[in-house]
Short mmCIF file of C-alpha atoms in Angstrom, two decimals:
data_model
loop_
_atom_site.label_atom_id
_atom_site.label_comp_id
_atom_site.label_asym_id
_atom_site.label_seq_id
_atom_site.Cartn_x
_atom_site.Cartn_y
_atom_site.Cartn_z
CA UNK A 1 0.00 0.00 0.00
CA UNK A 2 1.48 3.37 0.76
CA UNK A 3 4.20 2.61 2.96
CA UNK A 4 6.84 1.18 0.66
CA UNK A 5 10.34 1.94 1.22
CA UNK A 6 11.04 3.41 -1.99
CA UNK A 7 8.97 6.42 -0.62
CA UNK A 8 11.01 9.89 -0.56
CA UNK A 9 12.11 11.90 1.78
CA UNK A 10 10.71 12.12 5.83
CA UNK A 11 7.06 10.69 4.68
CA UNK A 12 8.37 7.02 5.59
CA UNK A 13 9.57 8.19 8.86
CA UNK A 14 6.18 10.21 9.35
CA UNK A 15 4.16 6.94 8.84
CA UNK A 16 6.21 4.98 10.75
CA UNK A 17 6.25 7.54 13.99
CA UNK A 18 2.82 8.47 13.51
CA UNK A 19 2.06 4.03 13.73
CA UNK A 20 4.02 3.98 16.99
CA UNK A 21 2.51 7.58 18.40
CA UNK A 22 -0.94 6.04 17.38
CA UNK A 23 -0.41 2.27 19.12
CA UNK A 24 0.87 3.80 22.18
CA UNK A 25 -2.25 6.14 22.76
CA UNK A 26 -4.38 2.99 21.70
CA UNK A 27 -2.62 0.34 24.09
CA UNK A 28 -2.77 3.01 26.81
CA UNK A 29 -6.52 3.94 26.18
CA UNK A 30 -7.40 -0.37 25.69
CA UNK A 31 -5.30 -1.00 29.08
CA UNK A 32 -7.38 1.33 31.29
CA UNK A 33 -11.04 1.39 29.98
CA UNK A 34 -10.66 -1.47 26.88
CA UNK A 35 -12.82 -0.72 23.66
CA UNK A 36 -14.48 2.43 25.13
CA UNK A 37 -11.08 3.85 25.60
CA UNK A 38 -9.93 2.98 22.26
CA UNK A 39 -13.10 4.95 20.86
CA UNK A 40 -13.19 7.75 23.05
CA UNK A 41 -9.22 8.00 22.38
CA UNK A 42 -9.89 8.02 18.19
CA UNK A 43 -12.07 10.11 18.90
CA UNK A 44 -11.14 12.31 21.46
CA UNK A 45 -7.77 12.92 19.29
CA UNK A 46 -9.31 13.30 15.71
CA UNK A 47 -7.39 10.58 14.60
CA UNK A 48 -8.97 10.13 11.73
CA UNK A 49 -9.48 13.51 10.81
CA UNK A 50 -5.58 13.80 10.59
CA UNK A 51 -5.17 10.74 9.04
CA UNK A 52 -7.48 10.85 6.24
CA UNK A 53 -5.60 14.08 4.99
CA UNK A 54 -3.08 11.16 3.20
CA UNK A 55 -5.90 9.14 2.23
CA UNK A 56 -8.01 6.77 3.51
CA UNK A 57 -6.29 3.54 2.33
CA UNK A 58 -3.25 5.27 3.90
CA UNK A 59 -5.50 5.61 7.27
CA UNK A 60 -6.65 2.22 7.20
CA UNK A 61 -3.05 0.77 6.80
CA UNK A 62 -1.75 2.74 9.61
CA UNK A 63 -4.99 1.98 11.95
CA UNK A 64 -4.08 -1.49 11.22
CA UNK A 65 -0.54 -1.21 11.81
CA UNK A 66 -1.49 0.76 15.25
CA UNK A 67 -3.61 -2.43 16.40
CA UNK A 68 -1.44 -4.96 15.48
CA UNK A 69 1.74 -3.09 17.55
CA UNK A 70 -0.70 -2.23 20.48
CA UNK A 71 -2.00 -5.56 21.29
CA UNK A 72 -0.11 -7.81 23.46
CA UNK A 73 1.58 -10.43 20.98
CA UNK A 74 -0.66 -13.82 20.43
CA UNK A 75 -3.56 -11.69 21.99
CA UNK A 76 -5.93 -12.46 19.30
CA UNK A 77 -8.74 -11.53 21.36
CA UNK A 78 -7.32 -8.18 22.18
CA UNK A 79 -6.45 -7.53 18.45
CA UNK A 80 -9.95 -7.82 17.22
CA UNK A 81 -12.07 -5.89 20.09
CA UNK A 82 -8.87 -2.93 19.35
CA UNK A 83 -9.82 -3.32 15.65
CA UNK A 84 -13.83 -3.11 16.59
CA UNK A 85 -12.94 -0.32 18.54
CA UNK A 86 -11.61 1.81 15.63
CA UNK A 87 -14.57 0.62 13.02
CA UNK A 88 -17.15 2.13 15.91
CA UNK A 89 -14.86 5.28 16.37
CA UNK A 90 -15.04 5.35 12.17
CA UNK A 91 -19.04 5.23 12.78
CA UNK A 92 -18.62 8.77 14.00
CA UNK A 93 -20.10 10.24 17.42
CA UNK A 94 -22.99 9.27 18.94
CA UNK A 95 -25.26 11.86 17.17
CA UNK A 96 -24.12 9.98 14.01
CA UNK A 97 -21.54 13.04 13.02
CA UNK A 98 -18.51 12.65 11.68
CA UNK A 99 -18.32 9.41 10.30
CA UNK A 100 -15.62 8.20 7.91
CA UNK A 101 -16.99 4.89 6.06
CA UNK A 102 -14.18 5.18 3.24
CA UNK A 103 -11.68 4.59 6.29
CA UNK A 104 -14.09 1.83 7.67
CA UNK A 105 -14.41 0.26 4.52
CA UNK A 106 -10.65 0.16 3.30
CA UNK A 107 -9.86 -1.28 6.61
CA UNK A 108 -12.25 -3.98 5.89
CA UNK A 109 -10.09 -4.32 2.59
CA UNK A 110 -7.02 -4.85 4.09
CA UNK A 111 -7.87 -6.70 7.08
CA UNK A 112 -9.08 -9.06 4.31
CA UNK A 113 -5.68 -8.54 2.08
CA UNK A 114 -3.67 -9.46 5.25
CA UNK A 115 -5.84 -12.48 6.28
CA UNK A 116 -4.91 -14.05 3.45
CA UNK A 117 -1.07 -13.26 3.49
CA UNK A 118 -0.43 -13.45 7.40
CA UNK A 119 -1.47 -15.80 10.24
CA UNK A 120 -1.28 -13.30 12.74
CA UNK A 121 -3.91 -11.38 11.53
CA UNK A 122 -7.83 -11.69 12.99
CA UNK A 123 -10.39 -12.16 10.05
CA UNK A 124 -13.62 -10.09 10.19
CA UNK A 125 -16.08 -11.51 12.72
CA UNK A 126 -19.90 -10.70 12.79
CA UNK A 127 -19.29 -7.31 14.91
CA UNK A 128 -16.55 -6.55 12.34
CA UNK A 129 -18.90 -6.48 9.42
CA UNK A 130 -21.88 -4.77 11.63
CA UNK A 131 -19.66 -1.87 12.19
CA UNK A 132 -18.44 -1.45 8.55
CA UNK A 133 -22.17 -2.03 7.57
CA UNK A 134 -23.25 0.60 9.43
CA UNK A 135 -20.69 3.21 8.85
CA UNK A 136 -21.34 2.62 5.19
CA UNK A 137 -25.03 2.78 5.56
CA UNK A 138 -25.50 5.62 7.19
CA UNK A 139 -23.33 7.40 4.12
CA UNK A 140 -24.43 8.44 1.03
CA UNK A 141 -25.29 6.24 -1.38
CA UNK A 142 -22.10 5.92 -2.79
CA UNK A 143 -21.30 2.45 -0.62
CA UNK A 144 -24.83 0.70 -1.69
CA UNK A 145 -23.36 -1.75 -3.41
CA UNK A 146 -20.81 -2.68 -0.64
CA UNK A 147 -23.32 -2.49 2.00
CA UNK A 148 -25.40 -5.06 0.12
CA UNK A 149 -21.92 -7.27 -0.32
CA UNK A 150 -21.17 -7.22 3.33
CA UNK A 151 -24.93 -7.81 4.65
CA UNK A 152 -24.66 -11.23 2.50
CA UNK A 153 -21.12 -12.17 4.07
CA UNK A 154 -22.33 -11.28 7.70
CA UNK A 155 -25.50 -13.57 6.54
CA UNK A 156 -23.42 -16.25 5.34
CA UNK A 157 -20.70 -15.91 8.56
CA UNK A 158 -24.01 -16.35 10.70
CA UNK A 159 -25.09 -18.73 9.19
CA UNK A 160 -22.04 -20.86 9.07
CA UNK A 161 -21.46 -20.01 13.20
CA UNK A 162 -24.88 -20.77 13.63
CA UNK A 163 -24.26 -25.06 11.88
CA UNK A 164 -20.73 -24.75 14.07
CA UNK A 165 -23.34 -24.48 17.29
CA UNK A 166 -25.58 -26.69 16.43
CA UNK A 167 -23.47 -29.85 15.71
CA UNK A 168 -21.56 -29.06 18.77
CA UNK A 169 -24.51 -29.18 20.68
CA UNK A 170 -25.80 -32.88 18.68
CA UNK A 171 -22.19 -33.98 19.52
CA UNK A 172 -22.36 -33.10 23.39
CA UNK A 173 -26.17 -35.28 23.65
CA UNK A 174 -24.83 -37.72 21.84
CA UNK A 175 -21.74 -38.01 24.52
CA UNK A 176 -24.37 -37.55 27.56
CA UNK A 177 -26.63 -40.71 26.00
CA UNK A 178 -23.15 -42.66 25.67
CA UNK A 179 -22.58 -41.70 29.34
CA UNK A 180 -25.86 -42.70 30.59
CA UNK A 181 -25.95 -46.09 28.85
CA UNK A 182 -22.16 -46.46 30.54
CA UNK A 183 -23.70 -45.60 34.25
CA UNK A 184 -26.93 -48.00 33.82
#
């Protein structure tokens, strides 16, 4: 994306500063009040107000890039909610005001483009694709078609936890009936 090394001049170092200014306020904010410090944090520092000056693919790398160096390593768990945390801060305030869906939806973009190239990374859950839904939703109608595209994948994602549940719960009965039989 827009941090290759063959970029010119102090814009590198910018990124790269800005990623580690950015983690540390987000670890901080996670660490004493957890995803409501990570919004009120985005928020509270127009983040992505500054960011989206470069772009928002450019915002949505270094949001990433923020999460993934603020989480404790192997906390997978604490990855995703800081990643959740920065959709609902993209979703805007809680009067519905500035909202940036273009950020929300190339994060989506390259959450997915990193899934798929590093093992590390979280892929979207249900509350992942909510958030981007709504962001975009709320928008003008320039995200319709994506909106539709990501209400299908949440379905589908649902859908798919949904069977997971189920035959877990067939599998545990059928254990408890072999355990009965065994005590009688």
């Amino acid at each position: 994306r827009s941090t290759s090394t063959t970029v010119q001049g102090g814009y590198f170092d910018d990124i790269v500063s800005s990623t580690a200014s950015i983690a540390s306020t987000l670890q901080n904010a996670y660490e004493s009040r957890g995803t409501d410090g990570v919004v009120e944090a985005i928020l509270g520092c127009n983040v992505l107000s500054k960011l989206v000056r470069h772009g928002e693919d450019h915002a949505a790398y270094v949001l990433i890039e923020a999460a993934r160096q603020a989480a404790p390593e192997r906390d997978r768990s604490a990855l995703a909610s800081t990643l959740n945390a920065i959709l609902a801060a993209c979703c805007g305030d809680e009067d519905g005001k500035g909202g940036f869906p273009g950020i929300s939806f190339n994060m989506l973009l390259t959450i997915d483009e990193l899934c798929r190239d590093d093992e590390a990374m979280v892929a979207p859950d249900i509350v992942t694709l909510s958030l981007v839904y709504h962001c975009l939703h709320k928008s003008s109608g320039e995200f319709e078609s994506h909106c539709r595209s990501i209400l299908e994948r949440a379905q589908k994602l649902a859908k798919k936890k949904a069977g997971s549940q189920r035959r877990k719960q067939l599998a545990a009965e059928r254990r408890r009936k072999v355990m009965d039989q065994d005590l009688l």
